[in-house]
Short mmCIF file of C-alpha atoms and ligand atoms in Angstrom, two decimals:
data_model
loop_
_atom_site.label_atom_id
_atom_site.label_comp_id
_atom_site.label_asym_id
_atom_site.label_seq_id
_atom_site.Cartn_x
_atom_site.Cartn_y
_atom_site.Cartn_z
CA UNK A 5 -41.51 43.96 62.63
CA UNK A 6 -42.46 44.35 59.14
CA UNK A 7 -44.41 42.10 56.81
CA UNK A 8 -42.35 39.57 54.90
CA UNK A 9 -41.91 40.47 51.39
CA UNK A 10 -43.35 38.78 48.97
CA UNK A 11 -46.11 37.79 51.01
CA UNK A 12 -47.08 34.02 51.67
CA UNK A 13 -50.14 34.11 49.68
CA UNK A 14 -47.89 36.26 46.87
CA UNK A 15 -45.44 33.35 46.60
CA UNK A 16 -47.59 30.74 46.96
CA UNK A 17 -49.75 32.24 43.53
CA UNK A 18 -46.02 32.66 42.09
CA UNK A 19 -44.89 29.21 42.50
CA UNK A 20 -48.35 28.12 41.19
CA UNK A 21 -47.99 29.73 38.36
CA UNK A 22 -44.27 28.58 37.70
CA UNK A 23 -45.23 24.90 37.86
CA UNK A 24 -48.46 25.57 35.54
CA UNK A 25 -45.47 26.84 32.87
CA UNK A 26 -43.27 23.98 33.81
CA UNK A 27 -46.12 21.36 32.44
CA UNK A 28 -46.77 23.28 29.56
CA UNK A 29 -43.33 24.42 28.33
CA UNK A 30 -43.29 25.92 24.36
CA UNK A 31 -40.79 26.46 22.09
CA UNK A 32 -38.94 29.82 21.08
CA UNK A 33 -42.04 32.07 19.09
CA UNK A 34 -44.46 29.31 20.25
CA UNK A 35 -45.07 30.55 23.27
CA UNK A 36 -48.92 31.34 22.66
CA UNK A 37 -50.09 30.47 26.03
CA UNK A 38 -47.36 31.47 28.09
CA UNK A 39 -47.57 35.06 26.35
CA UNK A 40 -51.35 34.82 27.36
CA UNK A 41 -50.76 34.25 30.86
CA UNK A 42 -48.25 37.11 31.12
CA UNK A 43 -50.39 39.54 29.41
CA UNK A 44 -53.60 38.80 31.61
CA UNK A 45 -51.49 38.79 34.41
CA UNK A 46 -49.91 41.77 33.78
CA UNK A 47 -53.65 43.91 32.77
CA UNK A 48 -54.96 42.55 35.94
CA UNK A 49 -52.01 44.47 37.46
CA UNK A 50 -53.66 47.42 35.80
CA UNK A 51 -50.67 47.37 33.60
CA UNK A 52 -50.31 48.89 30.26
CA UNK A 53 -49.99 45.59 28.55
CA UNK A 54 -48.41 45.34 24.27
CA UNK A 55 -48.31 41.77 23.12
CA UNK A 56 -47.40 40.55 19.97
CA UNK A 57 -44.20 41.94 20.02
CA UNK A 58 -41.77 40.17 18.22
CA UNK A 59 -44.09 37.17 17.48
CA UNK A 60 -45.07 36.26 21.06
CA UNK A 61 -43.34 39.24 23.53
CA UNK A 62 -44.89 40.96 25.75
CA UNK A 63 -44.45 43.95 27.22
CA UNK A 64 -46.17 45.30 30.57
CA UNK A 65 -45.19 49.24 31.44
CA UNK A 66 -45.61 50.81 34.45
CA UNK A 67 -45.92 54.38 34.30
CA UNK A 68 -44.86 56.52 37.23
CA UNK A 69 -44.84 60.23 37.76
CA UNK A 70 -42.71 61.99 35.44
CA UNK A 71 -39.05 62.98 35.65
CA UNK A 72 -37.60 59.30 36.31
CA UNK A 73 -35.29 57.08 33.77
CA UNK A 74 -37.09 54.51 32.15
CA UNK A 75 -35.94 51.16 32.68
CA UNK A 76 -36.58 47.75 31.48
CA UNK A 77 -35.87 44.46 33.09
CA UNK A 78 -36.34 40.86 30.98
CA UNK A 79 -37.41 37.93 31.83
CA UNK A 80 -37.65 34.84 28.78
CA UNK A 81 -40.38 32.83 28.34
CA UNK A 82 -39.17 29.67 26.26
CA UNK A 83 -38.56 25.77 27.20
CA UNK A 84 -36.32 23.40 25.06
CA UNK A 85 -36.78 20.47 22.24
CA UNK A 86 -36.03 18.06 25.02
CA UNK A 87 -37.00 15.75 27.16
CA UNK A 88 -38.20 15.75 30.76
CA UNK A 89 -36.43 12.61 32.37
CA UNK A 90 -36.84 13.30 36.20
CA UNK A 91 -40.51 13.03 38.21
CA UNK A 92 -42.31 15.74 39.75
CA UNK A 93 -45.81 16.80 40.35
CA UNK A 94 -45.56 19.50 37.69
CA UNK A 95 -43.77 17.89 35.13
CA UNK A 96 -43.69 18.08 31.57
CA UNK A 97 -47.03 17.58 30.20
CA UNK A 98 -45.89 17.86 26.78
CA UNK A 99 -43.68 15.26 25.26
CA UNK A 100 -39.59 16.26 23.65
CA UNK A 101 -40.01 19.62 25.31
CA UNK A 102 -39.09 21.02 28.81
CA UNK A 103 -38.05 23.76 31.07
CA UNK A 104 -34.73 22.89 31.35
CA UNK A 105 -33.16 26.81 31.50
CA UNK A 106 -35.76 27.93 34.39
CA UNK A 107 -36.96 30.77 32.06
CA UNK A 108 -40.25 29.14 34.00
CA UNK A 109 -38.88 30.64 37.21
CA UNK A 110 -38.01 33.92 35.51
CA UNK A 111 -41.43 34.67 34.17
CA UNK A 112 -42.60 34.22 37.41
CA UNK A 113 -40.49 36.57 39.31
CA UNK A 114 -40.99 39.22 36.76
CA UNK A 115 -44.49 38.66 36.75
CA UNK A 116 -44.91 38.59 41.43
CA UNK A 117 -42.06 42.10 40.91
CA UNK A 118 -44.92 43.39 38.18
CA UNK A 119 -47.71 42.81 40.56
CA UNK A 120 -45.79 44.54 43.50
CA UNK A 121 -44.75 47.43 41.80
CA UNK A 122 -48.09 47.91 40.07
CA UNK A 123 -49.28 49.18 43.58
CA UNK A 124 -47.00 51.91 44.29
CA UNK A 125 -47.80 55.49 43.51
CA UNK A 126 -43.93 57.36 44.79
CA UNK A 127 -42.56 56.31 41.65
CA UNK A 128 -40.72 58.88 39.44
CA UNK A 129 -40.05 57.53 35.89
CA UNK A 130 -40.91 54.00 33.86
CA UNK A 131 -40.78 50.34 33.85
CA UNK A 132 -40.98 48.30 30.81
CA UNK A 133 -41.17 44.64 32.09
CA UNK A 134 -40.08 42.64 29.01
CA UNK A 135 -41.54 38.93 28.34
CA UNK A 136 -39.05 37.81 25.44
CA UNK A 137 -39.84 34.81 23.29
CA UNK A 138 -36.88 32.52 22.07
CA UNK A 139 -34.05 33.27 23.73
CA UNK A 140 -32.53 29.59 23.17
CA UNK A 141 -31.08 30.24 19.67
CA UNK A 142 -34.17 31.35 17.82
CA UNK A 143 -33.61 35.27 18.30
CA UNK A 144 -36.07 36.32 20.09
CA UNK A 145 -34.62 39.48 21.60
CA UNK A 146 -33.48 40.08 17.87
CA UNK A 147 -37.00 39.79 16.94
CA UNK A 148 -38.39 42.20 19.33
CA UNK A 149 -36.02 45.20 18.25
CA UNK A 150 -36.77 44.55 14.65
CA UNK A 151 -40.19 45.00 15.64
CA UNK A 152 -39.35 48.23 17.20
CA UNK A 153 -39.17 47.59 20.90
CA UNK A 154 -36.90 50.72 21.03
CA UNK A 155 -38.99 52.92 19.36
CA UNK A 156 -42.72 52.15 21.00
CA UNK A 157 -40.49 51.90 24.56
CA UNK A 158 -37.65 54.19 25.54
CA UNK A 159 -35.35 52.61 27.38
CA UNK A 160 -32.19 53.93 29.23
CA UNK A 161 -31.22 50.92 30.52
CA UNK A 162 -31.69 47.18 30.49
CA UNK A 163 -31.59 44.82 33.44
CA UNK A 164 -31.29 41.16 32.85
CA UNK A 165 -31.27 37.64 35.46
CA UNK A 166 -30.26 34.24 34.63
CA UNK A 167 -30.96 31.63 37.61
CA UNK A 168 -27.45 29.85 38.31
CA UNK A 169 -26.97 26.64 40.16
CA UNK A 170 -24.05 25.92 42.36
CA UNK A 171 -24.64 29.70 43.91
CA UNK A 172 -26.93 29.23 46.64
CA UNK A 173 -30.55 30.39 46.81
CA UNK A 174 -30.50 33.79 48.36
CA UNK A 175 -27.27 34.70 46.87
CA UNK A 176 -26.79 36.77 43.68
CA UNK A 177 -23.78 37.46 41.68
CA UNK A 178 -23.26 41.13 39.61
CA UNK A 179 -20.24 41.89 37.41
CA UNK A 180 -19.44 44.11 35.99
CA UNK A 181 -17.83 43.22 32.17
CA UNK A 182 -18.41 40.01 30.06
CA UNK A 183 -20.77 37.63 30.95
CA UNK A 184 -21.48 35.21 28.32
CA UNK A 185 -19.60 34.81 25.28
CA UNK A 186 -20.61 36.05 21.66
CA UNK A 187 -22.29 32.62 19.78
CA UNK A 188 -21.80 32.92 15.82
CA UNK A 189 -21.54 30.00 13.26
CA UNK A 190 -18.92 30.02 10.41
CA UNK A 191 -18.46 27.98 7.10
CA UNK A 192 -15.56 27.40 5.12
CA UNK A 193 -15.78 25.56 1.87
CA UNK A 194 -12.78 24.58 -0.44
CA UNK A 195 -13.30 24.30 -4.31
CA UNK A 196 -10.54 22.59 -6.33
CA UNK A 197 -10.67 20.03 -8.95
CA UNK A 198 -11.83 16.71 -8.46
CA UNK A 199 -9.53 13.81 -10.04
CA UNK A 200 -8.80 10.08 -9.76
CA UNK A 201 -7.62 9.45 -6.59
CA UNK A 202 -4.64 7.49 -8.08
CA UNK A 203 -3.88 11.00 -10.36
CA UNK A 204 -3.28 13.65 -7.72
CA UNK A 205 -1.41 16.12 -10.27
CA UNK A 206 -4.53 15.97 -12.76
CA UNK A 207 -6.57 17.89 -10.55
CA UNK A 208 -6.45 20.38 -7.38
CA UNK A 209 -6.90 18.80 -4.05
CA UNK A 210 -9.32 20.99 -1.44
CA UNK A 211 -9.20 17.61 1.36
CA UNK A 212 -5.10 18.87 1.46
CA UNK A 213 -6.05 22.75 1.95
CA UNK A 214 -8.51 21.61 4.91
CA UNK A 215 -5.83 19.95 6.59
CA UNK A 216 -3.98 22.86 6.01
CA UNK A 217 -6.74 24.72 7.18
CA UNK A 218 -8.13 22.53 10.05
CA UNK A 219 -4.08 22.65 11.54
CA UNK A 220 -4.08 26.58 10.89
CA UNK A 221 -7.16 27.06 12.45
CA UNK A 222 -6.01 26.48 15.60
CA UNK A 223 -3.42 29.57 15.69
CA UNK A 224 -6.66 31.90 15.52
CA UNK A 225 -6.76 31.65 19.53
CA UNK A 226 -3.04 30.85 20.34
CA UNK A 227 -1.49 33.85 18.01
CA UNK A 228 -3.98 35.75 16.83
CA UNK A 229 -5.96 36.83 20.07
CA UNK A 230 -4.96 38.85 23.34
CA UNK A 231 -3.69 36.14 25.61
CA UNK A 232 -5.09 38.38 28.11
CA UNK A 233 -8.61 37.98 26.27
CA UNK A 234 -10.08 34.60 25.18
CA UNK A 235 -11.75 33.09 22.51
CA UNK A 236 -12.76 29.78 21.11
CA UNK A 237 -13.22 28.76 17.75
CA UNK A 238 -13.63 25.37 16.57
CA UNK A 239 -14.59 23.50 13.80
CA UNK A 240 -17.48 21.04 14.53
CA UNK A 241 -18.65 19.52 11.06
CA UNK A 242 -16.56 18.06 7.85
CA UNK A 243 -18.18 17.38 4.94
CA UNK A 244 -16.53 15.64 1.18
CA UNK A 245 -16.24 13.04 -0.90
CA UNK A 246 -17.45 9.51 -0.54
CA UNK A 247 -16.80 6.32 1.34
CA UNK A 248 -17.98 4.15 -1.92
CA UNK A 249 -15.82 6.10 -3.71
CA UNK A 250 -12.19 5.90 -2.14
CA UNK A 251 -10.56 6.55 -5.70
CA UNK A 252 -12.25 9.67 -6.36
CA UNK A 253 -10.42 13.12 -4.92
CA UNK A 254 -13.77 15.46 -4.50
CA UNK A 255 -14.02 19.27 -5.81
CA UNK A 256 -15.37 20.27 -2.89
CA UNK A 257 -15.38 20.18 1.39
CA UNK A 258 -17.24 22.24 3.26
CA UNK A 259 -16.10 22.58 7.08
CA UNK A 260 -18.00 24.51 10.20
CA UNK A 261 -17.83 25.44 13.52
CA UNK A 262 -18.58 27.44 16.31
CA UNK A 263 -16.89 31.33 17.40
CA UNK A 264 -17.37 32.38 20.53
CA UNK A 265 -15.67 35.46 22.35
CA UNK A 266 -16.05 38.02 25.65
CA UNK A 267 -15.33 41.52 23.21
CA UNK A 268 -16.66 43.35 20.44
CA UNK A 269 -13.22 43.48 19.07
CA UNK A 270 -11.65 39.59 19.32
CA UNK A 271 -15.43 38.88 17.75
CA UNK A 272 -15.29 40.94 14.80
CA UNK A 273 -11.38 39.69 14.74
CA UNK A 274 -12.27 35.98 14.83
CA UNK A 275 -14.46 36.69 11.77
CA UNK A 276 -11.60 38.30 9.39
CA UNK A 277 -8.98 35.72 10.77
CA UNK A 278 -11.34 32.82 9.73
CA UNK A 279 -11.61 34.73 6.62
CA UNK A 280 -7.81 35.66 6.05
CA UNK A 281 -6.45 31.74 6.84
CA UNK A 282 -9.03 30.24 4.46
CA UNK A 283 -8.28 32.79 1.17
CA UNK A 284 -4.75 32.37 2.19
CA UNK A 285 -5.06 28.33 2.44
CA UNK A 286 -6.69 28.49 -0.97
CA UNK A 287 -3.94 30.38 -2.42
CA UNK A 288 -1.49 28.80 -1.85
CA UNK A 289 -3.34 25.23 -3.18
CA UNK A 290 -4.03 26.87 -6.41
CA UNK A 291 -7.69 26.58 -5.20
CA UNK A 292 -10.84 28.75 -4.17
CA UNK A 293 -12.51 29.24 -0.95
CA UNK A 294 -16.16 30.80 0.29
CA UNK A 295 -16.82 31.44 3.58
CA UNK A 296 -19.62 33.18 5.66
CA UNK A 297 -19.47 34.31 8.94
CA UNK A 298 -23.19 33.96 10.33
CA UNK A 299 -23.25 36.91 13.59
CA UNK A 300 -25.66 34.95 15.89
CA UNK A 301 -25.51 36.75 19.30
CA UNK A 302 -23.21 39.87 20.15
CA UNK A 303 -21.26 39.20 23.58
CA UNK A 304 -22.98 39.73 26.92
CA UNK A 305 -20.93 42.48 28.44
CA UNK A 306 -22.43 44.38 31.34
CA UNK A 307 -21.77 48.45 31.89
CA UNK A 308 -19.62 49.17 34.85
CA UNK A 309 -22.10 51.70 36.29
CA UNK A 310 -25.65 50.17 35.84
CA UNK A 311 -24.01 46.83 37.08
CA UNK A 312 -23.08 49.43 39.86
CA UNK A 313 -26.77 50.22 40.05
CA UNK A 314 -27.87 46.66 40.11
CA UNK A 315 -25.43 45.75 43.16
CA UNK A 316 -26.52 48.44 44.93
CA UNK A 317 -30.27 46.93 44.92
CA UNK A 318 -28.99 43.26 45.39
CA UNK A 319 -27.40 44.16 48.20
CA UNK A 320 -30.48 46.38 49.52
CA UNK A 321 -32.52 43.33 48.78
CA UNK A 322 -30.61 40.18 49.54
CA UNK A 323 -28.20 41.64 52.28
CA UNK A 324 -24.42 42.71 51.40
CA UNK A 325 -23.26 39.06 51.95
CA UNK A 326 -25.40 37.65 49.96
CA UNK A 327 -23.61 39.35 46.78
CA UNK A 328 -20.82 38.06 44.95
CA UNK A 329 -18.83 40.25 42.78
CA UNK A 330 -16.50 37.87 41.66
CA UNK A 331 -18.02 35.26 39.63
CA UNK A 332 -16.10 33.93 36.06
CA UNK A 333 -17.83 34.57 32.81
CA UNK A 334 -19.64 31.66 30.72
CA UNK A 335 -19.15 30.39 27.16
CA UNK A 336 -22.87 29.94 26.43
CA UNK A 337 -24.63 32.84 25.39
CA UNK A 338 -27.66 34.83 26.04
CA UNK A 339 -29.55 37.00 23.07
CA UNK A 340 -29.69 39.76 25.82
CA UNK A 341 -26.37 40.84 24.56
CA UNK A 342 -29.54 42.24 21.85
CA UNK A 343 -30.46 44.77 23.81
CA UNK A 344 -27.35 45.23 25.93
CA UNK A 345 -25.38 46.59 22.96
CA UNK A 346 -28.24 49.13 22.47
CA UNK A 347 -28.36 50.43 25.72
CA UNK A 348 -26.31 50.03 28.99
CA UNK A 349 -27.05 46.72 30.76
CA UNK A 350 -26.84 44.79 33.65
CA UNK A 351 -27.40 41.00 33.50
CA UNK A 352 -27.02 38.86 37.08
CA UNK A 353 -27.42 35.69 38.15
CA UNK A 354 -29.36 34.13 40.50
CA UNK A 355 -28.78 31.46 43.59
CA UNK A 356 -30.55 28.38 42.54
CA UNK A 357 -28.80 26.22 45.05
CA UNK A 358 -26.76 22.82 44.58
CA UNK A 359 -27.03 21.45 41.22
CA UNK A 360 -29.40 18.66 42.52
CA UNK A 361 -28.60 15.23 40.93
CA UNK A 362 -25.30 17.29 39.20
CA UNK A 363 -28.13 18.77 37.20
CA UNK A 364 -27.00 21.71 35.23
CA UNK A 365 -28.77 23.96 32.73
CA UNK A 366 -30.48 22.33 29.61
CA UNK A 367 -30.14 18.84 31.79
CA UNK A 368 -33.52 16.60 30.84
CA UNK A 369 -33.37 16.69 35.18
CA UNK A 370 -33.11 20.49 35.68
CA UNK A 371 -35.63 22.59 37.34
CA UNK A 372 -35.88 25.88 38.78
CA UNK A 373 -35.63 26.25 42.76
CA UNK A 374 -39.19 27.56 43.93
CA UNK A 375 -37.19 28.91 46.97
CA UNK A 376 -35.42 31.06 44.47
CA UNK A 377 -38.38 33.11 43.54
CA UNK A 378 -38.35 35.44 46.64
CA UNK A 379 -35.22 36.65 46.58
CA UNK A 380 -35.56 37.23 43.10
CA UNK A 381 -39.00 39.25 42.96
CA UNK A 382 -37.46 41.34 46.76
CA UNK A 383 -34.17 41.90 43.78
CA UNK A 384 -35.97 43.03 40.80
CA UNK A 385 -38.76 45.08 43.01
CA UNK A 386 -35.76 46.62 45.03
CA UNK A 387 -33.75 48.07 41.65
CA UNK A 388 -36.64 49.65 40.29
CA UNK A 389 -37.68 51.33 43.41
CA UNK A 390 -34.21 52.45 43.76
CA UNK A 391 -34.02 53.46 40.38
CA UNK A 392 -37.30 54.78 40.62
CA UNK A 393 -37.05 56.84 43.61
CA UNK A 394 -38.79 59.90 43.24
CA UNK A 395 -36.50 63.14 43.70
ZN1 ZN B 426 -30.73 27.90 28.13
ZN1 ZN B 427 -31.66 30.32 29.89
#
């Protein structure tokens, strides 16, 4: 009978240190002493360790004989601007800020696969593990190729894990296709001429064109994309003219929203039908429009064969059952799609177990299921010795 894997003592250190980053959750590029722990952690693997990478990512590589692919898998370090509501020995220590993703419990799987791997000497090729800062919205993974992650690190391929409640611990899910949905932001402002409210004809109304526009908006999804595909857009903020001031017709109104798609294709679509029904809008109200299209985060899609790669090790790891390969996209996003669209990728997700309380993600009572962290350290140790098998 063989040794369990990771050890008692291994997990034990690994839950330790995911509680320790559960009371002292930072922000996106904040992460000072997170980013500290990782990189200690990681030289006293005997890792080469690069911090400072993109403001506060670290990098550990392994390097293995030559003549294997070089991989890297990510884990993200940041906690939300929110508060912690439910009690527990390692709660938030820090007020309006929590772990609410489990990025807690992904640092610390990355770090107990780090530790594991750092031991073996039959490995052909290289691991980058990647600590990202900010993946909620603040562009961390962005922030890490601008500061050249590709170029100090080749990478063939990327290998990303989100923790999932409602799957249950021990179980993993790997799909191949779109994951999460592209996240961008869009404005639309109207300029006409501003008149007495009572004198319509004197001026050039914009609130009319964003009716117009509001109404037409809605045809973006319904006629303009593949039924087949999906796509959301919708506007989530008005702004004009003045409730002391319900005789004055304003120049301007400014409208946003949210665009989210699973393709390349209905994404760069959504941004030049926005575009198209505003101009045309304006046009025909005699009136001008501006409008900017801000790309936040490309689509999560996952490559059909290194998806192929990471089932293969899930179900290595986990057992076949344990693997679900049907398991339906999600409209929140993840900045992976950063270095997904560089390189092939493969992003899972990981049992957490019932939603305890109905507690999803970014829920002031989430947490992160400690029991969680073994299957996920046997996962990400199994795909890179797979991968790394030397010939
Ligand atoms: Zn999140
Ligand atoms: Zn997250």
């Amino acid at each position: 009978m063989s040794a369990p894997f990771p050890s008692h003592d291994d997990l034990a250190s690994l839950v330790a240190i995911r509680h320790d980053l559960h009371a002292h959750p930072e922000l996106g590029f904040e992460e000072l002493r997170t980013a500290r722990i990782v990189a200690e952690f990681l030289a006293a693997c005997g890792l080469e360790v690069m911090s400072g990478i993109g403001g506060t990512g670290v990098v550990g590589t392994l390097r293995g004989k030559s003549g294997g692919p070089h991989i890297a898998l990510r884990a993200d370090m940041d906690a939300l601007a929110m508060p912690e509501t439910a009690d527990r020995p390692y709660r938030s220590t820090v007020d309006g800020k929590m772990h609410a993703c489990g990025h807690d419990g992904h640092t610390a799987m990355l770090l107990g696969a780090a530790r594991a791997l750092a031991k073996r000497t039959d490995l052909a090729g290289t691991v980058h593990f990647v600590f990202q800062p900010a993946e909620e919205g603040r562009g961390g993974a962005d922030a890490m190729v601008r500061d050249g992650l590709f170029e100090r690190c080749r990478i063939d391929r990327f290998y990303g894990l989100h923790n999932m409640p409602g799957i249950p611990v021990g179980r993993l899910a790997a799909v191949p296709g779109a994951q999460l949905a592209s996240s961008d932001r869009w404005e639309v402002s109207f300029r006409g001429i501003g008149t007495h409210g009572g004198k319509p004809h004197l001026g050039r109304d914009p609130i009319v064109a964003a009716g117009q526009f509001l109404a037409s908006l809605q045809t973006i999804v319904s006629r303009g994309t593949d039924p087949v595909d999906t796509a959301v857009v919708s506007a989530c903020a008005v702004a004009a003219g003045d409730f002391d001031a319900l005789n004055v017709i304003p120049d301007t109104i400014r409208i946003g929203g949210t665009a989210r798609a699973y393709s390349h294709t209905t994404r760069d679509r959504l941004e030049a039908e926005i575009a198209r029904v505003a101009n045309g809008i304006a046009r025909a109200n005699g009136i001008d429009a501006d409008h900017v299209f801000h790309r936040l985060m490309p689509p999560v899609i996952n490559d059909r064969a290194t998806t192929a790669r990471a089932t293969e090790a899930a179900r290595a790891a986990l057992g076949g059952e344990n693997v679900i390969t049907d398991f339906p996209p999600s409209t929140a996003g993840d900045d992976f799609a950063s270095f997904s669209t560089r390189v092939p990728g493969a992003y899972v997700w990981l049992g957490n177990g019932p939603a305890e309380d109905g507690a999803l993600h970014h829920n002031t009572r989430y947490d992160f299921n400690d029991a969680a962290i073994g299957p996920g350290v046997r996962y990400w140790t199994t795909l890179v010795e797979q991968e790394l098998r030397a010939a």
